mmCIF file of C-alpha atoms in Angstrom:
data_model
loop_
_atom_site.group_PDB
_atom_site.id
_atom_site.type_symbol
_atom_site.label_atom_id
_atom_site.label_comp_id
_atom_site.label_asym_id
_atom_site.label_seq_id
_atom_site.Cartn_x
_atom_site.Cartn_y
_atom_site.Cartn_z
ATOM 1 C CA UNK A 170 -70.393 -122.241 -32.854
ATOM 2 C CA UNK A 171 -70.649 -124.475 -29.799
ATOM 3 C CA UNK A 172 -67.764 -124.949 -27.385
ATOM 4 C CA UNK A 173 -67.652 -128.651 -28.302
ATOM 5 C CA UNK A 174 -67.090 -127.842 -31.982
ATOM 6 C CA UNK A 175 -64.381 -125.334 -31.084
ATOM 7 C CA UNK A 176 -62.561 -127.850 -28.894
ATOM 8 C CA UNK A 177 -62.740 -130.728 -31.366
ATOM 9 C CA UNK A 178 -59.880 -129.548 -33.692
ATOM 10 C CA UNK A 179 -57.691 -128.756 -30.684
ATOM 11 C CA UNK A 180 -58.271 -132.166 -29.122
ATOM 12 C CA UNK A 181 -57.516 -133.810 -32.467
ATOM 13 C CA UNK A 182 -54.152 -132.006 -32.670
ATOM 14 C CA UNK A 183 -53.295 -132.927 -29.074
ATOM 15 C CA UNK A 184 -54.209 -136.572 -29.645
ATOM 16 C CA UNK A 185 -52.118 -136.701 -32.830
ATOM 17 C CA UNK A 186 -49.127 -135.151 -31.036
ATOM 18 C CA UNK A 187 -49.337 -137.597 -28.167
ATOM 19 C CA UNK A 188 -49.742 -140.552 -30.510
ATOM 20 C CA UNK A 189 -46.648 -139.693 -32.545
ATOM 21 C CA UNK A 190 -43.894 -141.958 -31.273
ATOM 22 C CA UNK A 191 -40.460 -140.468 -30.744
ATOM 23 C CA UNK A 192 -37.823 -142.160 -32.889
ATOM 24 C CA UNK A 193 -34.143 -143.012 -32.527
ATOM 25 C CA UNK A 194 -31.368 -142.448 -35.065
ATOM 26 C CA UNK A 195 -29.708 -145.418 -36.793
ATOM 27 C CA UNK A 196 -26.972 -146.994 -34.663
ATOM 28 C CA UNK A 197 -23.994 -146.388 -36.989
ATOM 29 C CA UNK A 198 -23.709 -143.901 -39.839
ATOM 30 C CA UNK A 199 -21.741 -141.152 -41.572
ATOM 31 C CA UNK A 200 -23.189 -137.860 -42.763
ATOM 32 C CA UNK A 201 -21.979 -134.473 -43.992
ATOM 33 C CA UNK A 202 -23.223 -131.420 -42.116
ATOM 34 C CA UNK A 203 -23.541 -127.911 -43.521
ATOM 35 C CA UNK A 204 -23.759 -125.437 -40.657
ATOM 36 C CA UNK A 205 -24.812 -121.792 -40.684
ATOM 37 C CA UNK A 206 -24.698 -119.692 -37.525
ATOM 38 C CA UNK A 207 -25.995 -116.162 -37.164
ATOM 39 C CA UNK A 208 -25.527 -114.024 -34.062
ATOM 40 C CA UNK A 209 -25.807 -110.446 -32.881
ATOM 41 C CA UNK A 210 -23.234 -109.324 -30.329
ATOM 42 C CA UNK A 211 -22.852 -105.729 -29.280
ATOM 43 C CA UNK A 212 -25.349 -104.669 -31.899
ATOM 44 C CA UNK A 213 -23.292 -106.214 -34.698
ATOM 45 C CA UNK A 214 -24.545 -109.173 -36.698
ATOM 46 C CA UNK A 215 -22.244 -111.949 -37.872
ATOM 47 C CA UNK A 216 -22.740 -115.084 -39.964
ATOM 48 C CA UNK A 217 -20.421 -118.077 -40.197
ATOM 49 C CA UNK A 218 -20.566 -121.239 -42.295
ATOM 50 C CA UNK A 219 -18.777 -124.557 -41.991
ATOM 51 C CA UNK A 220 -18.822 -127.962 -43.667
ATOM 52 C CA UNK A 221 -18.223 -131.026 -41.503
ATOM 53 C CA UNK A 222 -17.938 -134.781 -41.858
ATOM 54 C CA UNK A 223 -19.658 -136.601 -38.977
ATOM 55 C CA UNK A 224 -19.412 -140.204 -37.778
ATOM 56 C CA UNK A 225 -21.861 -141.659 -35.266
ATOM 57 C CA UNK A 226 -21.262 -145.027 -33.571
ATOM 58 C CA UNK A 227 -23.803 -145.684 -30.843
ATOM 59 C CA UNK A 228 -22.892 -149.320 -29.995
ATOM 60 C CA UNK A 229 -19.344 -148.177 -29.149
ATOM 61 C CA UNK A 230 -20.606 -144.901 -27.632
ATOM 62 C CA UNK A 231 -18.459 -142.586 -29.718
ATOM 63 C CA UNK A 232 -18.932 -139.813 -32.251
ATOM 64 C CA UNK A 233 -16.592 -137.529 -34.165
ATOM 65 C CA UNK A 234 -16.533 -134.575 -36.512
ATOM 66 C CA UNK A 235 -13.845 -133.696 -39.044
ATOM 67 C CA UNK A 236 -13.292 -130.509 -41.019
ATOM 68 C CA UNK A 237 -10.405 -129.067 -43.035
ATOM 69 C CA UNK A 238 -9.052 -125.509 -43.082
ATOM 70 C CA UNK A 239 -6.022 -123.725 -44.496
ATOM 71 C CA UNK A 240 -3.574 -122.721 -41.742
ATOM 72 C CA UNK A 241 -0.280 -121.019 -42.651
ATOM 73 C CA UNK A 242 -0.728 -122.201 -46.213
ATOM 74 C CA UNK A 243 -1.180 -125.839 -45.182
ATOM 75 C CA UNK A 244 -4.341 -127.929 -45.394
ATOM 76 C CA UNK A 245 -5.040 -128.722 -41.753
ATOM 77 C CA UNK A 246 -7.414 -131.291 -40.312
ATOM 78 C CA UNK A 247 -9.456 -130.377 -37.255
ATOM 79 C CA UNK A 248 -11.151 -133.236 -35.454
ATOM 80 C CA UNK A 249 -13.275 -133.546 -32.327
ATOM 81 C CA UNK A 250 -13.758 -137.035 -30.899
ATOM 82 C CA UNK A 251 -16.113 -137.832 -28.027
ATOM 83 C CA UNK A 252 -15.713 -141.197 -26.285
ATOM 84 C CA UNK A 253 -18.550 -141.742 -23.845
ATOM 85 C CA UNK A 254 -17.292 -145.112 -22.570
ATOM 86 C CA UNK A 255 -14.076 -143.514 -21.295
ATOM 87 C CA UNK A 256 -15.754 -140.118 -20.648
ATOM 88 C CA UNK A 257 -13.209 -138.053 -22.590
ATOM 89 C CA UNK A 258 -13.128 -135.641 -25.511
ATOM 90 C CA UNK A 259 -10.157 -135.201 -27.858
ATOM 91 C CA UNK A 260 -9.581 -132.029 -29.872
ATOM 92 C CA UNK A 261 -7.035 -132.781 -32.590
ATOM 93 C CA UNK A 262 -5.287 -130.531 -35.104
ATOM 94 C CA UNK A 263 -2.985 -132.198 -37.612
ATOM 95 C CA UNK A 264 -0.983 -130.872 -40.552
ATOM 96 C CA UNK A 265 2.497 -131.311 -42.073
ATOM 97 C CA UNK A 266 3.637 -128.289 -40.040
ATOM 98 C CA UNK A 267 1.885 -128.367 -36.667
ATOM 99 C CA UNK A 268 0.011 -131.140 -34.866
ATOM 100 C CA UNK A 269 -1.651 -130.653 -31.492
ATOM 101 C CA UNK A 270 -4.038 -132.594 -29.292
ATOM 102 C CA UNK A 271 -5.903 -131.873 -26.078
ATOM 103 C CA UNK A 272 -7.771 -134.346 -23.905
ATOM 104 C CA UNK A 273 -10.561 -133.276 -21.554
ATOM 105 C CA UNK A 274 -12.886 -135.117 -19.193
ATOM 106 C CA UNK A 275 -16.578 -135.163 -19.988
ATOM 107 C CA UNK A 276 -18.956 -134.144 -17.212
ATOM 108 C CA UNK A 277 -19.884 -137.046 -14.905
ATOM 109 C CA UNK A 278 -22.703 -139.289 -16.153
ATOM 110 C CA UNK A 279 -22.611 -137.853 -19.670
ATOM 111 C CA UNK A 280 -24.823 -139.886 -21.984
ATOM 112 C CA UNK A 281 -24.495 -140.167 -25.736
ATOM 113 C CA UNK A 282 -27.733 -139.029 -27.367
ATOM 114 C CA UNK A 283 -29.572 -141.525 -29.530
ATOM 115 C CA UNK A 284 -33.247 -140.569 -29.697
ATOM 116 C CA UNK A 285 -35.575 -137.616 -30.015
ATOM 117 C CA UNK A 286 -36.071 -136.521 -26.362
ATOM 118 C CA UNK A 287 -39.208 -137.651 -24.536
ATOM 119 C CA UNK A 288 -39.920 -133.983 -23.839
ATOM 120 C CA UNK A 289 -40.149 -133.173 -27.558
ATOM 121 C CA UNK A 290 -43.440 -132.090 -29.101
ATOM 122 C CA UNK A 291 -44.481 -133.439 -32.481
ATOM 123 C CA UNK A 292 -45.128 -130.495 -34.819
ATOM 124 C CA UNK A 293 -46.304 -132.395 -37.875
ATOM 125 C CA UNK A 294 -45.115 -134.037 -41.081
ATOM 126 C CA UNK A 295 -44.183 -132.758 -44.525
ATOM 127 C CA UNK A 296 -42.082 -133.729 -47.539
ATOM 128 C CA UNK A 297 -39.217 -132.457 -49.701
ATOM 129 C CA UNK A 298 -39.334 -132.350 -53.478
ATOM 130 C CA UNK A 299 -42.254 -133.996 -55.250
ATOM 131 C CA UNK A 300 -43.113 -136.188 -52.261
ATOM 132 C CA UNK A 301 -39.653 -137.760 -52.468
ATOM 133 C CA UNK A 302 -38.644 -137.434 -48.806
ATOM 134 C CA UNK A 303 -41.253 -137.610 -46.052
ATOM 135 C CA UNK A 304 -40.165 -136.026 -42.778
ATOM 136 C CA UNK A 305 -41.363 -135.457 -39.217
ATOM 137 C CA UNK A 306 -40.822 -132.245 -37.232
ATOM 138 C CA UNK A 307 -40.135 -132.238 -33.485
ATOM 139 C CA UNK A 308 -39.445 -129.351 -31.130
ATOM 140 C CA UNK A 309 -37.944 -129.293 -27.648
ATOM 141 C CA UNK A 310 -35.980 -127.136 -25.212
ATOM 142 C CA UNK A 311 -32.325 -127.929 -24.513
ATOM 143 C CA UNK A 312 -31.321 -126.754 -21.055
ATOM 144 C CA UNK A 313 -27.553 -127.035 -21.710
ATOM 145 C CA UNK A 314 -27.599 -124.324 -24.362
ATOM 146 C CA UNK A 315 -30.847 -122.663 -23.236
ATOM 147 C CA UNK A 316 -32.027 -123.074 -26.809
ATOM 148 C CA UNK A 317 -35.276 -123.983 -28.526
ATOM 149 C CA UNK A 318 -34.616 -126.787 -30.978
ATOM 150 C CA UNK A 319 -36.500 -127.919 -34.063
ATOM 151 C CA UNK A 320 -35.392 -131.354 -35.241
ATOM 152 C CA UNK A 321 -36.355 -132.750 -38.658
ATOM 153 C CA UNK A 322 -35.917 -136.473 -39.349
ATOM 154 C CA UNK A 323 -36.997 -138.776 -42.153
ATOM 155 C CA UNK A 324 -40.263 -140.550 -41.480
ATOM 156 C CA UNK A 325 -39.900 -144.197 -40.591
ATOM 157 C CA UNK A 326 -36.112 -144.521 -40.301
ATOM 158 C CA UNK A 327 -35.336 -141.346 -38.279
ATOM 159 C CA UNK A 328 -32.363 -140.229 -40.377
ATOM 160 C CA UNK A 329 -31.337 -136.645 -39.426
ATOM 161 C CA UNK A 330 -32.360 -134.066 -42.029
ATOM 162 C CA UNK A 331 -31.890 -130.719 -40.289
ATOM 163 C CA UNK A 332 -31.591 -129.054 -36.903
ATOM 164 C CA UNK A 333 -32.420 -125.447 -36.077
ATOM 165 C CA UNK A 334 -31.547 -123.961 -32.696
ATOM 166 C CA UNK A 335 -32.612 -120.537 -31.439
ATOM 167 C CA UNK A 336 -30.897 -119.212 -28.290
ATOM 168 C CA UNK A 337 -32.588 -115.907 -27.366
ATOM 169 C CA UNK A 338 -30.294 -115.114 -24.442
ATOM 170 C CA UNK A 339 -27.249 -115.308 -26.750
ATOM 171 C CA UNK A 340 -29.031 -113.714 -29.723
ATOM 172 C CA UNK A 341 -28.009 -116.716 -31.794
ATOM 173 C CA UNK A 342 -29.623 -118.926 -34.410
ATOM 174 C CA UNK A 343 -27.934 -122.015 -35.840
ATOM 175 C CA UNK A 344 -29.017 -124.298 -38.648
ATOM 176 C CA UNK A 345 -27.498 -127.638 -39.612
ATOM 177 C CA UNK A 346 -28.435 -129.456 -42.794
ATOM 178 C CA UNK A 347 -27.408 -133.107 -43.139
ATOM 179 C CA UNK A 348 -26.544 -134.541 -46.574
ATOM 180 C CA UNK A 349 -24.772 -137.560 -48.105
ATOM 181 C CA UNK A 350 -25.973 -139.972 -45.437
ATOM 182 C CA UNK A 351 -24.547 -143.513 -45.509
ATOM 183 C CA UNK A 352 -25.247 -146.537 -43.293
ATOM 184 C CA UNK A 353 -22.154 -147.678 -41.407
ATOM 185 C CA UNK A 354 -18.723 -146.009 -41.300
ATOM 186 C CA UNK A 355 -16.479 -146.794 -44.271
ATOM 187 C CA UNK A 356 -13.184 -145.763 -42.634
ATOM 188 C CA UNK A 357 -13.461 -145.641 -38.816
ATOM 189 C CA UNK A 358 -9.753 -144.778 -38.469
ATOM 190 C CA UNK A 359 -10.353 -141.437 -40.176
ATOM 191 C CA UNK A 360 -12.589 -140.429 -37.282
ATOM 192 C CA UNK A 361 -11.627 -142.475 -34.244
ATOM 193 C CA UNK A 362 -7.856 -143.074 -34.423
ATOM 194 C CA UNK A 363 -6.086 -141.354 -31.517
ATOM 195 C CA UNK A 364 -2.646 -139.941 -32.468
ATOM 196 C CA UNK A 365 0.367 -140.912 -30.365
ATOM 197 C CA UNK A 366 0.999 -137.261 -29.495
ATOM 198 C CA UNK A 367 -2.301 -136.966 -27.599
ATOM 199 C CA UNK A 368 -2.005 -136.731 -23.789
ATOM 200 C CA UNK A 369 -2.531 -139.911 -21.797
ATOM 201 C CA UNK A 370 -4.526 -138.172 -19.080
ATOM 202 C CA UNK A 371 -7.114 -135.370 -19.324
ATOM 203 C CA UNK A 372 -5.835 -131.857 -18.739
ATOM 204 C CA UNK A 373 -9.226 -130.172 -18.403
ATOM 205 C CA UNK A 374 -12.828 -130.876 -17.409
ATOM 206 C CA UNK A 375 -15.619 -129.715 -19.685
ATOM 207 C CA UNK A 376 -18.957 -128.235 -18.714
ATOM 208 C CA UNK A 377 -22.084 -129.975 -20.001
ATOM 209 C CA UNK A 378 -22.878 -127.166 -22.453
ATOM 210 C CA UNK A 379 -19.448 -127.584 -24.066
ATOM 211 C CA UNK A 380 -20.012 -131.180 -25.154
ATOM 212 C CA UNK A 381 -23.424 -130.923 -26.802
ATOM 213 C CA UNK A 382 -22.793 -132.862 -30.019
ATOM 214 C CA UNK A 383 -23.409 -131.223 -33.374
ATOM 215 C CA UNK A 384 -25.737 -134.059 -34.231
ATOM 216 C CA UNK A 385 -28.102 -132.632 -31.670
ATOM 217 C CA UNK A 386 -27.066 -129.068 -31.288
ATOM 218 C CA UNK A 387 -24.330 -126.828 -32.529
ATOM 219 C CA UNK A 388 -21.742 -126.374 -29.774
#
């Protein structure tokens, strides 16, 4: 086989990858996230799972996640709210028994993510079910978490479908599946209301790796 014939498939793949345009998520939406994290620390493997409600509001540069857990026999809400316009993050715990709130400064020049990174490589396309959901696969490296990321989004409208992150140095793999997507946010107060008991000024300053949103990477 000639060298030209051997190179032709490779050049076709490269051209297809370069031609695939990176997409951006919808501006405002809600979605449920099912997260699974596996790690190996000290030779011992662990797996954790969590269900989250996420709200993403790019025009107002804010995003939030809400989950519920039982604490001391009480259903307790845990909420993380990132406000990029004011460069702060709130961590809120609220229940009939105990309610707490911390406020921390985001790293300077933090930017709310909105698009597949320019550094991402296009891996190809596929579909779920009987050709019911067409998706595109992208892969990139995230320096904040030192992780290799595979992002799956719906073809055409760039709705998040799943995210898989592998962090070799931490012996960690995390997968997030996104379900129950809806355009817009039905009840913004549920996600973005700031309780009166929250501090007025930040009491801590976060590192960049601490504020990587779950919509891109698991913290």
